Short mmCIF file of C-alpha atoms in Angstrom, two decimals:
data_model
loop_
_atom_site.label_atom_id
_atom_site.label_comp_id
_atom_site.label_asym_id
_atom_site.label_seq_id
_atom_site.Cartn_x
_atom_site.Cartn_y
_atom_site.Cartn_z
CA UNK Q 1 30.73 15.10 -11.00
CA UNK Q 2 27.49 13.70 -9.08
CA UNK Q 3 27.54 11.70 -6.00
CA UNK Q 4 24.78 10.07 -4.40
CA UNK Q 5 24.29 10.35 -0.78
CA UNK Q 6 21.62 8.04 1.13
CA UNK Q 7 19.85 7.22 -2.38
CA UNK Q 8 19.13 10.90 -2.84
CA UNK Q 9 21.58 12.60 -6.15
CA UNK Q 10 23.46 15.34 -5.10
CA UNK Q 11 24.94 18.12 -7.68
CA UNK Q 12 27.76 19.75 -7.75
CA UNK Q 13 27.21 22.70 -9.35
CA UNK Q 14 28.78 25.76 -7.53
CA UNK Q 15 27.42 28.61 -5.17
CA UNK Q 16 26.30 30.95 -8.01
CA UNK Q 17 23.34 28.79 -9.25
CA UNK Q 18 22.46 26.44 -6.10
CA UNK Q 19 19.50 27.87 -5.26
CA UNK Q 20 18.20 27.15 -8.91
CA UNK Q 21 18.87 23.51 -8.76
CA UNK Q 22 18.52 22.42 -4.71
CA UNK Q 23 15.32 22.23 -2.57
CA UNK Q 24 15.76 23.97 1.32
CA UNK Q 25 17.11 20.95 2.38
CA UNK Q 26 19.87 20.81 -0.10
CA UNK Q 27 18.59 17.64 -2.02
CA UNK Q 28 18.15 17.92 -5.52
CA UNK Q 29 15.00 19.59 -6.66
CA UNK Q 30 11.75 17.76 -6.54
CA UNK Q 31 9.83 17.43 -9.78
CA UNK Q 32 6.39 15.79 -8.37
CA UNK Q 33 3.31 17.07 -9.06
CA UNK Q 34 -0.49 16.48 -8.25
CA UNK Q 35 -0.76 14.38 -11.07
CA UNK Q 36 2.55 12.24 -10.19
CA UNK Q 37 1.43 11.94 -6.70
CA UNK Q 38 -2.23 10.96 -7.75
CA UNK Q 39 -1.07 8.13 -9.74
CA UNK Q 40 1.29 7.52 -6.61
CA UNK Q 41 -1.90 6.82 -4.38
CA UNK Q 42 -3.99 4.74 -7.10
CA UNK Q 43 -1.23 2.36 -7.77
CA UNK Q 44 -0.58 1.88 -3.78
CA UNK Q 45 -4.49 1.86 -3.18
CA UNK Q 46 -6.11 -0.10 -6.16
CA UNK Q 47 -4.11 -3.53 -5.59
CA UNK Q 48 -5.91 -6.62 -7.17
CA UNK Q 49 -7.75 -6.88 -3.40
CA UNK Q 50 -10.63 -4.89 -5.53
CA UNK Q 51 -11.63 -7.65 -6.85
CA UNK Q 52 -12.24 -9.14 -3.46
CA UNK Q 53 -14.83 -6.34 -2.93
CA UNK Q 54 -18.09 -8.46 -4.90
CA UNK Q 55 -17.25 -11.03 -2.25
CA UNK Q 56 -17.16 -8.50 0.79
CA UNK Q 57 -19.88 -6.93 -0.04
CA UNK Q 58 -21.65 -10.39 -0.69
CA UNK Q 59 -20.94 -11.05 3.42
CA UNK Q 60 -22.47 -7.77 4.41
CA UNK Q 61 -25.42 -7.08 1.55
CA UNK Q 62 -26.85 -3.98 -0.54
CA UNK Q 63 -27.09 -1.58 2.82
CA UNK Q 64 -24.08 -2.44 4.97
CA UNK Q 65 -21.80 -3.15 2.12
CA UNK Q 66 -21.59 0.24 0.02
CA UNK Q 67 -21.75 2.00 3.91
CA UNK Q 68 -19.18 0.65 5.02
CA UNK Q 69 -16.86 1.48 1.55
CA UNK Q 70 -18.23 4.65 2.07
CA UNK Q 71 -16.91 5.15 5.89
CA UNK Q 72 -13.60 3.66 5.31
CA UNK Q 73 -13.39 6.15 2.41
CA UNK Q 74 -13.71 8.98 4.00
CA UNK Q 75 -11.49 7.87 7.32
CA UNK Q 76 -9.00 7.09 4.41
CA UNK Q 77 -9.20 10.91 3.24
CA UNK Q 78 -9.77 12.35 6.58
CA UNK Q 79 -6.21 10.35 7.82
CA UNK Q 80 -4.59 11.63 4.91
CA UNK Q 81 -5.88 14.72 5.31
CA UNK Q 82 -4.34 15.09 8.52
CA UNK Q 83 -1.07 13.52 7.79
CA UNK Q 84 -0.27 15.85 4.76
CA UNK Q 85 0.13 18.41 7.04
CA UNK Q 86 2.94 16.52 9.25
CA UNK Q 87 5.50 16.30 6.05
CA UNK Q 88 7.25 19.55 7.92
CA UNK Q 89 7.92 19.45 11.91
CA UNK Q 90 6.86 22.42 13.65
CA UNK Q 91 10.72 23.86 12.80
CA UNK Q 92 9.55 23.34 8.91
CA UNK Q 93 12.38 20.57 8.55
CA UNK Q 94 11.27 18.38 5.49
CA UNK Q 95 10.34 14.54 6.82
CA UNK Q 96 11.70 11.79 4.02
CA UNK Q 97 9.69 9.13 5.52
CA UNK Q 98 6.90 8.15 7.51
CA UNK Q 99 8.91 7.25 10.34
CA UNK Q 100 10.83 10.39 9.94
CA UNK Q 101 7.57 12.65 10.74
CA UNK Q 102 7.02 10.45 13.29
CA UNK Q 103 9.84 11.51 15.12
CA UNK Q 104 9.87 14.90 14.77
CA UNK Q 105 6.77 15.26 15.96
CA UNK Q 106 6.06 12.47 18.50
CA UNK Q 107 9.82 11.52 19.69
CA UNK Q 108 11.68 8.05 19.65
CA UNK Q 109 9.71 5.89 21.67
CA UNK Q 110 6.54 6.68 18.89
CA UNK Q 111 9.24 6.52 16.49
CA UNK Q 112 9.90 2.96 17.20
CA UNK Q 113 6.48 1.63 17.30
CA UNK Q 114 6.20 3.37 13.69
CA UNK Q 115 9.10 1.36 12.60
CA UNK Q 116 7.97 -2.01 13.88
CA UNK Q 117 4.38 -1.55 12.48
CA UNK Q 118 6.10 -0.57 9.14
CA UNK Q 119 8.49 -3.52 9.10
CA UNK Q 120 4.90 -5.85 9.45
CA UNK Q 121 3.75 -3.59 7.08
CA UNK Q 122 5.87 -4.35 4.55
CA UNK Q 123 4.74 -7.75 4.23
CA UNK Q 124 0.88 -6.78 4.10
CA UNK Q 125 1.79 -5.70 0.23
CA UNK Q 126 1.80 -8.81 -0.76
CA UNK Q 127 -1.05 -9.87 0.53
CA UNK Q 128 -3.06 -7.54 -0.93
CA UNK Q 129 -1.48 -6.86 -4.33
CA UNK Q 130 -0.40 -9.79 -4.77
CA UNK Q 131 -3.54 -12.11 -3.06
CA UNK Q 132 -5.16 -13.94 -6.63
CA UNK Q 133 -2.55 -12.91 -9.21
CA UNK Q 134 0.43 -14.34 -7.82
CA UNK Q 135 -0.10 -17.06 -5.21
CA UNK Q 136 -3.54 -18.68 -5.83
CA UNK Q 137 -3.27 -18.74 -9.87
CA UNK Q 138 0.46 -18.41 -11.19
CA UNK Q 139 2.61 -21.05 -11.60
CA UNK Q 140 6.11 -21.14 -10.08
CA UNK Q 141 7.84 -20.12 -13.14
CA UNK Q 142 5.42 -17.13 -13.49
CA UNK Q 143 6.69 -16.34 -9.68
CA UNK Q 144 10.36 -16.54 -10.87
CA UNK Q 145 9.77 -13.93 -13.92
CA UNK Q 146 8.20 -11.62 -11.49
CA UNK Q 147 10.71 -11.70 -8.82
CA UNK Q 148 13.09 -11.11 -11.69
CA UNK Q 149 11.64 -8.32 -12.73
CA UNK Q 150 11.29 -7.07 -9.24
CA UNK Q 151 14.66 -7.42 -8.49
CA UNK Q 152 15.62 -5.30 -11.66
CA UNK Q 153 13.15 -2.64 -10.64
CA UNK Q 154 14.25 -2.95 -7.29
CA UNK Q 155 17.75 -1.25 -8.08
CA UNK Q 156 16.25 2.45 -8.71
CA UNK Q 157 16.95 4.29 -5.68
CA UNK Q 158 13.50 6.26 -4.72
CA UNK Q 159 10.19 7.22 -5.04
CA UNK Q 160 11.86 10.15 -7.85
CA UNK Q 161 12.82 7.58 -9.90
CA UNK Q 162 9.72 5.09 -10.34
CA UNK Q 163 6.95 8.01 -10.98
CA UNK Q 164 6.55 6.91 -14.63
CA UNK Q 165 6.07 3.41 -13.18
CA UNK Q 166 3.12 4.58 -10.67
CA UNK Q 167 1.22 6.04 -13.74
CA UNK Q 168 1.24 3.11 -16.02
CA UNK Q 169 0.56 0.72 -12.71
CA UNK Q 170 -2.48 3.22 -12.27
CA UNK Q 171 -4.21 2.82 -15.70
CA UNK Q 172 -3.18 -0.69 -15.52
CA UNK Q 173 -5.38 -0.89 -12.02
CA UNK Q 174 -8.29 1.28 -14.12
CA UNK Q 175 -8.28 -1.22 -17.05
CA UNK Q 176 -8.57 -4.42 -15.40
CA UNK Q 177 -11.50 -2.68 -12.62
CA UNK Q 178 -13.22 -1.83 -15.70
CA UNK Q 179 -12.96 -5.17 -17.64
CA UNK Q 180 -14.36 -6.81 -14.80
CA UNK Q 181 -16.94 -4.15 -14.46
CA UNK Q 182 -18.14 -4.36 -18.34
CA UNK Q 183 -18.07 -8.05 -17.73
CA UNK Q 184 -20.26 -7.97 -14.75
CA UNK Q 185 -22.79 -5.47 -16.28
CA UNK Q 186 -23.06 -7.96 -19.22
CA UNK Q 187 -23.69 -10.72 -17.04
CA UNK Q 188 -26.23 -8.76 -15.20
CA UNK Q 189 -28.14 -7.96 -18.48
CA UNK Q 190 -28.55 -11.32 -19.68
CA UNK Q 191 -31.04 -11.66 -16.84
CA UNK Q 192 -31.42 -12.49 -13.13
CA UNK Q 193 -29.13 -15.56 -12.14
CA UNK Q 194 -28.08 -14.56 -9.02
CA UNK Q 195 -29.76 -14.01 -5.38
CA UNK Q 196 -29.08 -10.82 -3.60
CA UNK Q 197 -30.45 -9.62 -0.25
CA UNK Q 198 -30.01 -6.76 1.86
CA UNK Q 199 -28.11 -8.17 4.40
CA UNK Q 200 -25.77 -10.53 2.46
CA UNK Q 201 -25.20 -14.07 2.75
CA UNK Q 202 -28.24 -15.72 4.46
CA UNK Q 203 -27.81 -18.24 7.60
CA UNK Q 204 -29.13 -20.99 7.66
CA UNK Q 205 -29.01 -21.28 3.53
CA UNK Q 206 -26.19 -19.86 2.51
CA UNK Q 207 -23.99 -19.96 5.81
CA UNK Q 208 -24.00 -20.70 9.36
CA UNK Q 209 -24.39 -18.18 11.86
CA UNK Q 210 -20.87 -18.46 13.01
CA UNK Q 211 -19.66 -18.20 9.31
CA UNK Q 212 -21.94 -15.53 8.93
CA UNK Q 213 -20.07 -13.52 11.87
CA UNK Q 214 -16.82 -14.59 10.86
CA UNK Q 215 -17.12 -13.52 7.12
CA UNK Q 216 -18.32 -9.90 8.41
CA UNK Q 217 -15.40 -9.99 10.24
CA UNK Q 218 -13.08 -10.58 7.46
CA UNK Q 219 -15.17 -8.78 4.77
CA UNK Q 220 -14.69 -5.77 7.23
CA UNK Q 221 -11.01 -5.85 7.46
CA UNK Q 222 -10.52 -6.39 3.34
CA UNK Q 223 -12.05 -3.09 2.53
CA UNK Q 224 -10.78 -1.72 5.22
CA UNK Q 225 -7.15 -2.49 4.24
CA UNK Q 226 -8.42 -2.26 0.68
CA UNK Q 227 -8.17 1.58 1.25
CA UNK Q 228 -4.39 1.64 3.52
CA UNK Q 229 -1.79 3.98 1.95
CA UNK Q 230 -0.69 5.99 4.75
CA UNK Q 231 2.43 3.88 4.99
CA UNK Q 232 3.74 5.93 1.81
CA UNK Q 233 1.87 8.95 2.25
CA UNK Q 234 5.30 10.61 3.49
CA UNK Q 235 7.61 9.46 1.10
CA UNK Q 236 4.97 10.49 -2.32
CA UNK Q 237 4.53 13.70 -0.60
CA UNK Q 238 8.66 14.27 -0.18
CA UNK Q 239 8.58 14.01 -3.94
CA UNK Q 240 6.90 16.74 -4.60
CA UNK Q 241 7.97 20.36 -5.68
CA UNK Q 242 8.23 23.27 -3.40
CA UNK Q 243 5.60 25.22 -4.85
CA UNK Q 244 2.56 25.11 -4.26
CA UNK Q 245 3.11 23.76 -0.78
CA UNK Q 246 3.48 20.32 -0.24
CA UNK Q 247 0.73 19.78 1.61
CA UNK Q 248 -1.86 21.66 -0.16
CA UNK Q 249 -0.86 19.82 -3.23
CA UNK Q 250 -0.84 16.56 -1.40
CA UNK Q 251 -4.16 16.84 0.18
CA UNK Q 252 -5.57 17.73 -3.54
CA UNK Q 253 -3.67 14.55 -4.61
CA UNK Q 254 -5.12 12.18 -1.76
CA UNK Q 255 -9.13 13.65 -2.61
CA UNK Q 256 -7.97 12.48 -6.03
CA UNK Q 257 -6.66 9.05 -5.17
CA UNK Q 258 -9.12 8.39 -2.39
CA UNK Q 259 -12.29 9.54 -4.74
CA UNK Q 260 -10.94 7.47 -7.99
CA UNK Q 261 -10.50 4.51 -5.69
CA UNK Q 262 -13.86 4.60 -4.30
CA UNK Q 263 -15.58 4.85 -7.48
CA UNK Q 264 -13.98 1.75 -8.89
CA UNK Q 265 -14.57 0.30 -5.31
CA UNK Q 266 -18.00 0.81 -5.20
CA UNK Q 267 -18.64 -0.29 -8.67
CA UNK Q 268 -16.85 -3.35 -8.40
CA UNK Q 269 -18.07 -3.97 -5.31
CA UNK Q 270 -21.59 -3.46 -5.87
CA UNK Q 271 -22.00 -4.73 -9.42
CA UNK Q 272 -19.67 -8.14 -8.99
CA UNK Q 273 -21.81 -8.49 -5.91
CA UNK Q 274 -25.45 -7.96 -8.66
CA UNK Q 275 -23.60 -9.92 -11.04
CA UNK Q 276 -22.61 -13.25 -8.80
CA UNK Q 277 -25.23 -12.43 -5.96
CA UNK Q 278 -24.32 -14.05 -2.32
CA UNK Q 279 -22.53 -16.81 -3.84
CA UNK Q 280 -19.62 -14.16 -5.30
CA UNK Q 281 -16.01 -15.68 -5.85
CA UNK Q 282 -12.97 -14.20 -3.67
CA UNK Q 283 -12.07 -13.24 -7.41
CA UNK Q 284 -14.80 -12.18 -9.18
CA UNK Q 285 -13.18 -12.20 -12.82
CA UNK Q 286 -12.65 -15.95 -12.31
CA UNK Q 287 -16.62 -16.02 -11.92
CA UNK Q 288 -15.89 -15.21 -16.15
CA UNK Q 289 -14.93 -17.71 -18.82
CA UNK Q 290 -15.39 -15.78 -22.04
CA UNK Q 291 -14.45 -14.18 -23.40
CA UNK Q 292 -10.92 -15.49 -22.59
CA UNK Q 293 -9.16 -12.98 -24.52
CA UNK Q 294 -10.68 -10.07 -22.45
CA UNK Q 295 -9.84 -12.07 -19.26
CA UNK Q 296 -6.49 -12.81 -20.56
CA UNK Q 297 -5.87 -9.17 -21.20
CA UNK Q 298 -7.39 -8.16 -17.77
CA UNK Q 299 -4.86 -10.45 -15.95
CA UNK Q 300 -1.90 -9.14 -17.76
CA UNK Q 301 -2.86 -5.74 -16.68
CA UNK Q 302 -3.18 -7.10 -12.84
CA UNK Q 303 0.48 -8.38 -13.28
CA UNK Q 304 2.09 -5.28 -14.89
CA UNK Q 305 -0.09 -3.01 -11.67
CA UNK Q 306 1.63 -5.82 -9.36
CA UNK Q 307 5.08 -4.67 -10.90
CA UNK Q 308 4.40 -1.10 -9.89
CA UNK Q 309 2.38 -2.07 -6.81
CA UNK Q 310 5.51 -4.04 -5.20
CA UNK Q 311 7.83 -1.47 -6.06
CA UNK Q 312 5.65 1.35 -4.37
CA UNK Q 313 5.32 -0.26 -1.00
CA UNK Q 314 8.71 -1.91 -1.11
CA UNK Q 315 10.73 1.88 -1.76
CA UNK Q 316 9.84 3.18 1.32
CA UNK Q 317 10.93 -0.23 3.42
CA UNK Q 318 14.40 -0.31 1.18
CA UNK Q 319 14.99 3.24 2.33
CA UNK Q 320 14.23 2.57 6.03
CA UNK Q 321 16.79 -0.55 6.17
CA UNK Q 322 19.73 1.57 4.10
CA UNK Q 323 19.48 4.80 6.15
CA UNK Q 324 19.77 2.47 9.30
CA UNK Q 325 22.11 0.94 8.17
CA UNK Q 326 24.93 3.98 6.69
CA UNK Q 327 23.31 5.50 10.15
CA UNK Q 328 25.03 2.58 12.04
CA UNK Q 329 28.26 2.04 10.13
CA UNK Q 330 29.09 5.20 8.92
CA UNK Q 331 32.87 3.95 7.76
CA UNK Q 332 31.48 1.11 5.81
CA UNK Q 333 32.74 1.53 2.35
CA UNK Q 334 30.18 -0.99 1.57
CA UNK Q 335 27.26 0.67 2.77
CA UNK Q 336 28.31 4.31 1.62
CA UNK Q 337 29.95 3.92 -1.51
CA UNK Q 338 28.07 4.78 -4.53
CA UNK Q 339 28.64 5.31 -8.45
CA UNK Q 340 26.13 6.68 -10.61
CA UNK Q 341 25.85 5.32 -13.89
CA UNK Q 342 23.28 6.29 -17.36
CA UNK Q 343 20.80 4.02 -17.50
CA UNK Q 344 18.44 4.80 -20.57
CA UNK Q 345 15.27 5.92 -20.16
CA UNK Q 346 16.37 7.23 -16.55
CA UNK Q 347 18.90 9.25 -17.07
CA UNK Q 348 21.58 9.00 -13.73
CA UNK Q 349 21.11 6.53 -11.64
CA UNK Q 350 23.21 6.05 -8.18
CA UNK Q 351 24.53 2.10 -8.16
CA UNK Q 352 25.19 0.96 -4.88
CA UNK Q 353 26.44 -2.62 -4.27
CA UNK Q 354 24.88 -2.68 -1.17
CA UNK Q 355 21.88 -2.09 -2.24
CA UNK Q 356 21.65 -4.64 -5.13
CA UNK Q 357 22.81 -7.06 -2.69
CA UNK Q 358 20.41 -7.23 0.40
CA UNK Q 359 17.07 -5.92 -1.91
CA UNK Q 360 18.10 -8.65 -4.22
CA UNK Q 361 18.12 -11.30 -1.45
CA UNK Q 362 14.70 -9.47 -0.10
CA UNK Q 363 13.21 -10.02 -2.75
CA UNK Q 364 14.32 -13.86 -3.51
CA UNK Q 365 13.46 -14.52 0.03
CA UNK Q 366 9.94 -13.05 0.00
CA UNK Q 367 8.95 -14.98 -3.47
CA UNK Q 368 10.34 -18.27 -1.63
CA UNK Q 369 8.43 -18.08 0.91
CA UNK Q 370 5.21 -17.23 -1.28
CA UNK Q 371 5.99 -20.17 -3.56
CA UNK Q 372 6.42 -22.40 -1.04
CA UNK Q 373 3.52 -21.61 1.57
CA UNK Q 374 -0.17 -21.56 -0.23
CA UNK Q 375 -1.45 -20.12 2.89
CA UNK Q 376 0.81 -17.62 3.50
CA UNK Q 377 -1.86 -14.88 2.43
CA UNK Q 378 -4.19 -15.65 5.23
CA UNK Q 379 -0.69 -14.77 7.55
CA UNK Q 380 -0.08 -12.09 5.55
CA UNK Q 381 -3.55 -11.03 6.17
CA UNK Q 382 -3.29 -11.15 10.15
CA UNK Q 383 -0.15 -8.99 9.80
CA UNK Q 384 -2.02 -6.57 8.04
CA UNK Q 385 -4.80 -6.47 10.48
CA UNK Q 386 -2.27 -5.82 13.03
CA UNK Q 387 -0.35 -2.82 11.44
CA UNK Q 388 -3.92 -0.89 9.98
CA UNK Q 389 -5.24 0.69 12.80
CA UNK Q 390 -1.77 2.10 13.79
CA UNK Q 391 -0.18 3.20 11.10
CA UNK Q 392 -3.51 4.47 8.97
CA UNK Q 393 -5.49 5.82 12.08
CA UNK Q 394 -3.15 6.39 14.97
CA UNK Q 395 -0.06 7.75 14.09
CA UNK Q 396 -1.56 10.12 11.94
CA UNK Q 397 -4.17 11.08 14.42
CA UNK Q 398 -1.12 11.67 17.56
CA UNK Q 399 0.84 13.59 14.95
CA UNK Q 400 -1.98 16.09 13.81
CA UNK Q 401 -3.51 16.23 17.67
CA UNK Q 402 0.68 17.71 18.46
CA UNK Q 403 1.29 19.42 15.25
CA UNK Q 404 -1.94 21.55 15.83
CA UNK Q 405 -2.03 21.96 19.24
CA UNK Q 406 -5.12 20.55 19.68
CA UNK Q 407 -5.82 20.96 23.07
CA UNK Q 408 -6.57 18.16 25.62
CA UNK Q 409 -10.54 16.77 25.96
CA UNK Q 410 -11.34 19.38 23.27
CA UNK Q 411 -14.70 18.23 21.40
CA UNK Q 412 -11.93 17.80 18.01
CA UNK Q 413 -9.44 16.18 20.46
CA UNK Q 414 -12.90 13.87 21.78
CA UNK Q 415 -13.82 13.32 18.04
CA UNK Q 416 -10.27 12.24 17.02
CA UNK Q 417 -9.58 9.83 20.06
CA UNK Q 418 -13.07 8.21 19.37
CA UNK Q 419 -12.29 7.84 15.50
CA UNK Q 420 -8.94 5.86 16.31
CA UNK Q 421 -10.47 3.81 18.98
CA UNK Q 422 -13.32 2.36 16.77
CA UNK Q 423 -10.52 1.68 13.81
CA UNK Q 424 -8.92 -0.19 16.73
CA UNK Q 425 -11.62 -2.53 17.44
CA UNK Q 426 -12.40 -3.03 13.58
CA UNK Q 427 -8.69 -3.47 13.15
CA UNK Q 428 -8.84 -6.29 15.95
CA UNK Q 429 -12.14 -7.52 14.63
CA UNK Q 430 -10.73 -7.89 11.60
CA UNK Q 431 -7.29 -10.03 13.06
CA UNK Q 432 -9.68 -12.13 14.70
CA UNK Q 433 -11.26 -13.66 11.15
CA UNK Q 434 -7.58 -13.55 9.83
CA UNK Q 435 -6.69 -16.02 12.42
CA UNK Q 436 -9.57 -18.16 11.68
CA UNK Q 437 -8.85 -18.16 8.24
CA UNK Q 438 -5.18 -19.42 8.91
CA UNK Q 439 -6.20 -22.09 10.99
CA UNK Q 440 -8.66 -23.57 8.70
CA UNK Q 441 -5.81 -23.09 5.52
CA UNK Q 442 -2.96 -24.85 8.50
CA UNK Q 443 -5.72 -28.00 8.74
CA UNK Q 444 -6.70 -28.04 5.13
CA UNK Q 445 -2.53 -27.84 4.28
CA UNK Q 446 -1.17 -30.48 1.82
CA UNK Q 447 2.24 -29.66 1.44
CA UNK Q 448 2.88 -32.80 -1.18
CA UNK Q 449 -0.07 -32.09 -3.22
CA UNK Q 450 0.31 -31.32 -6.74
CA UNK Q 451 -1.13 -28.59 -8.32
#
């Protein structure tokens, strides 16, 4: 009979053919692949922050803007690079999570920093995957559905579960990026309408030059969290299968994700910004009024990439809190007991009431607060400023530095210390225009006003 143990299915299926069914680590086998892992990386990448991008790059013009997508790129991929190869601890003991490779590699006191920055983390998600399509636009019911459906999707245990989920998210993130890049190509062949410049928004016309600084600022720390996935990085990579190695196939999967993403970034970026010139929306499909049907199908493809979205940065959060928690009261029939039921579609799946308790109230509590505080993304968007630089940059970069003994004031030791202390001061650059932006959404704030 199967039994679940810490959201992972065990089988029993005697001595004579365990080798044929379990991983090393005496888990179940892991079925990911490149392609699996790809669509992993595009659905926690491409949120609907791309189409911020026409608006970033409006703040920074035609030479600064597609640089700096370009640099964050490739620290994105270089990162990842790096972290692939910290799935295993030097012992080649698997690591389930982020914070799990953390440990093994760094020790507990690294280990805790890793889990406070991933608890902020957490929250980032929202803000950007869920920045235009559910909090400035959708109506409360529309909020209610969603956490509904999140709640529902909520209940599969793991990443092994919700690949078929990342793959539909994925094309769902391609088909609305290219909607509004057909759309902005059409606008930009009826004629010029709009005024570029190759530095951005002008001051003194378009801006002040305080604006202008604080715009950078922000513009800056979208795209740079535009690109964030290492939070997850561990826990796509634990999904996949033995052979090939896991981190050769990962680090194929991340030049995938990372050169897909920047492709759609780029374009949107750069032809939203052609399209709507230095007076771009945050948004740049509501810039677009017809036709409404092609809108109206680009939005439902935002929601249904949301769906996947959520449940790809939520998994790894949900596992973090449960393992605690069994880790803390081990006698808990509460926490520990589990019974695996069919579920169509997805074959076995372990039901714990424990877990469809607390993610259920997770999520209420998280759509509550959205619905209820209109600025909450510009919060959101401090906390992510807070947890890029050290879960992207610096955790990654201490891991690889100990896992390749890499030694001290080495020119790659130099190069990586400099890398991490630049995405430091963009990282705090960038929490400085967050906290401008809440402070102007705290005075504008009319909590009675109806929409």
């Amino acid at each position: 009979m199967p039994t679940a143990i810490n959201g992972s299915l065990e089988i029993d299926i005697g001595d004579h053919s365990r080798d044929e069914f379990l991983d090393d680590d005496g888990r179940a086998k892991r079925t990911g692949t490149m392609v699996t892992a790809s669509a992993h990386i595009i659905t926690a990448v491409i949120g609907s922050g791309v189409l911020s991008l026409a608006w970033a790059t409006a703040q920074l013009g035609w030479i600064a803007g597609p640089v700096v997508l370009f640099i964050f790129a490739l620290i994105t991929w270089y990162c990842s690079i790096m972290l692939a190869d910290c799935y295993r601890s030097p012992q080649g003991k698997r690591s389930y999570s982020y914070k799990d490779a953390v440990e093994a590699i760094l020790g507990s006191v690294y280990c805790k920093f890793c889990g406070w920055a991933q608890a902020i983390k957490k929250s980032h998600c929202f803000h950007k995957n869920g920045q235009n399509a559910t909090c400035e636009v959708s109506t409360t019911m529309n909020m209610i559905i969603f956490a509904v459906i999140q709640i529902l999707l909520s209940q599969l245990p793991n990443f092994h579960k919700i690949s078929w989920l990342s793959i539909v998210a994925s094309i769902m993130s391609v088909a609305y990026s290219s909607i509004g890049l057909g759309l902005s190509v059409s606008k930009i062949a009826e004629g010029p309408q709009a005024t570029t410049t190759l530095t951005g928004v002008v001051v003194g016309v378009d801006v002040t030059a305080t604006e202008k600084l604080w715009r950078t600022f922000q513009s800056l720390g979208n795209i740079a969290f535009a690109y964030s996935y290492s939070n997850v990085l561990i826990e796509i990579q634990d999904t996949l299968r033995s052979s090939p190695p896991e981190n050769q196939v990962m680090k194929k999967a991340s030049s995938i994700g990372v050169s897909t993403t920047t492709m759609f970034y780029m374009a949107c970026g750069l032809l939203g910004y052609a399209a709507f010139g230095n007076s771009a929306p945050g948004n740049f499909l509501t810039g677009f009024y017809e036709p409404f049907w092609l809108i109206d199908i680009a939005n439902i493809c935002i929601v249904i990439h949301l769906v996947g979205a959520y449940q790809v940065f939520a998994q790894p959060f949900y596992h973090f809190i449960e393992t605690w928690s069994r880790n803390r009261w081990p006698d808990s029939r509460f926490l520990t007991s589990e019974h695996v039921v069919k579920v169509p579609l997805l074959g076995d799946v372990p039901l714990s009431i424990f877990r469809l308790t607390w993610r259920t109230l997770y999520v209420i509590v998280t759509a509550v607060v959205a619905m209820i505080f209109p600025f909450f993304n510009d919060f959101l968007g401090l906390i992510g400023a807070i947890s890029f630089w050290p879960l992207t940059v610096f955790l990654p970069v201490e891991m690889y530095i100990v896992r390749a003994k890499i030694p001290r004031f080495s020119s790659t030791w130099n190069w990586l210390k400099i890398l991490s202390t630049i995405c430091l001061l963009v990282s705090l650059m960038a929490a400085c225009g967050s906290v401008r932006g809440l402070i102007q959404s705290v005075q504008h704030y009319q909590p009675f006003k109806s929409s």
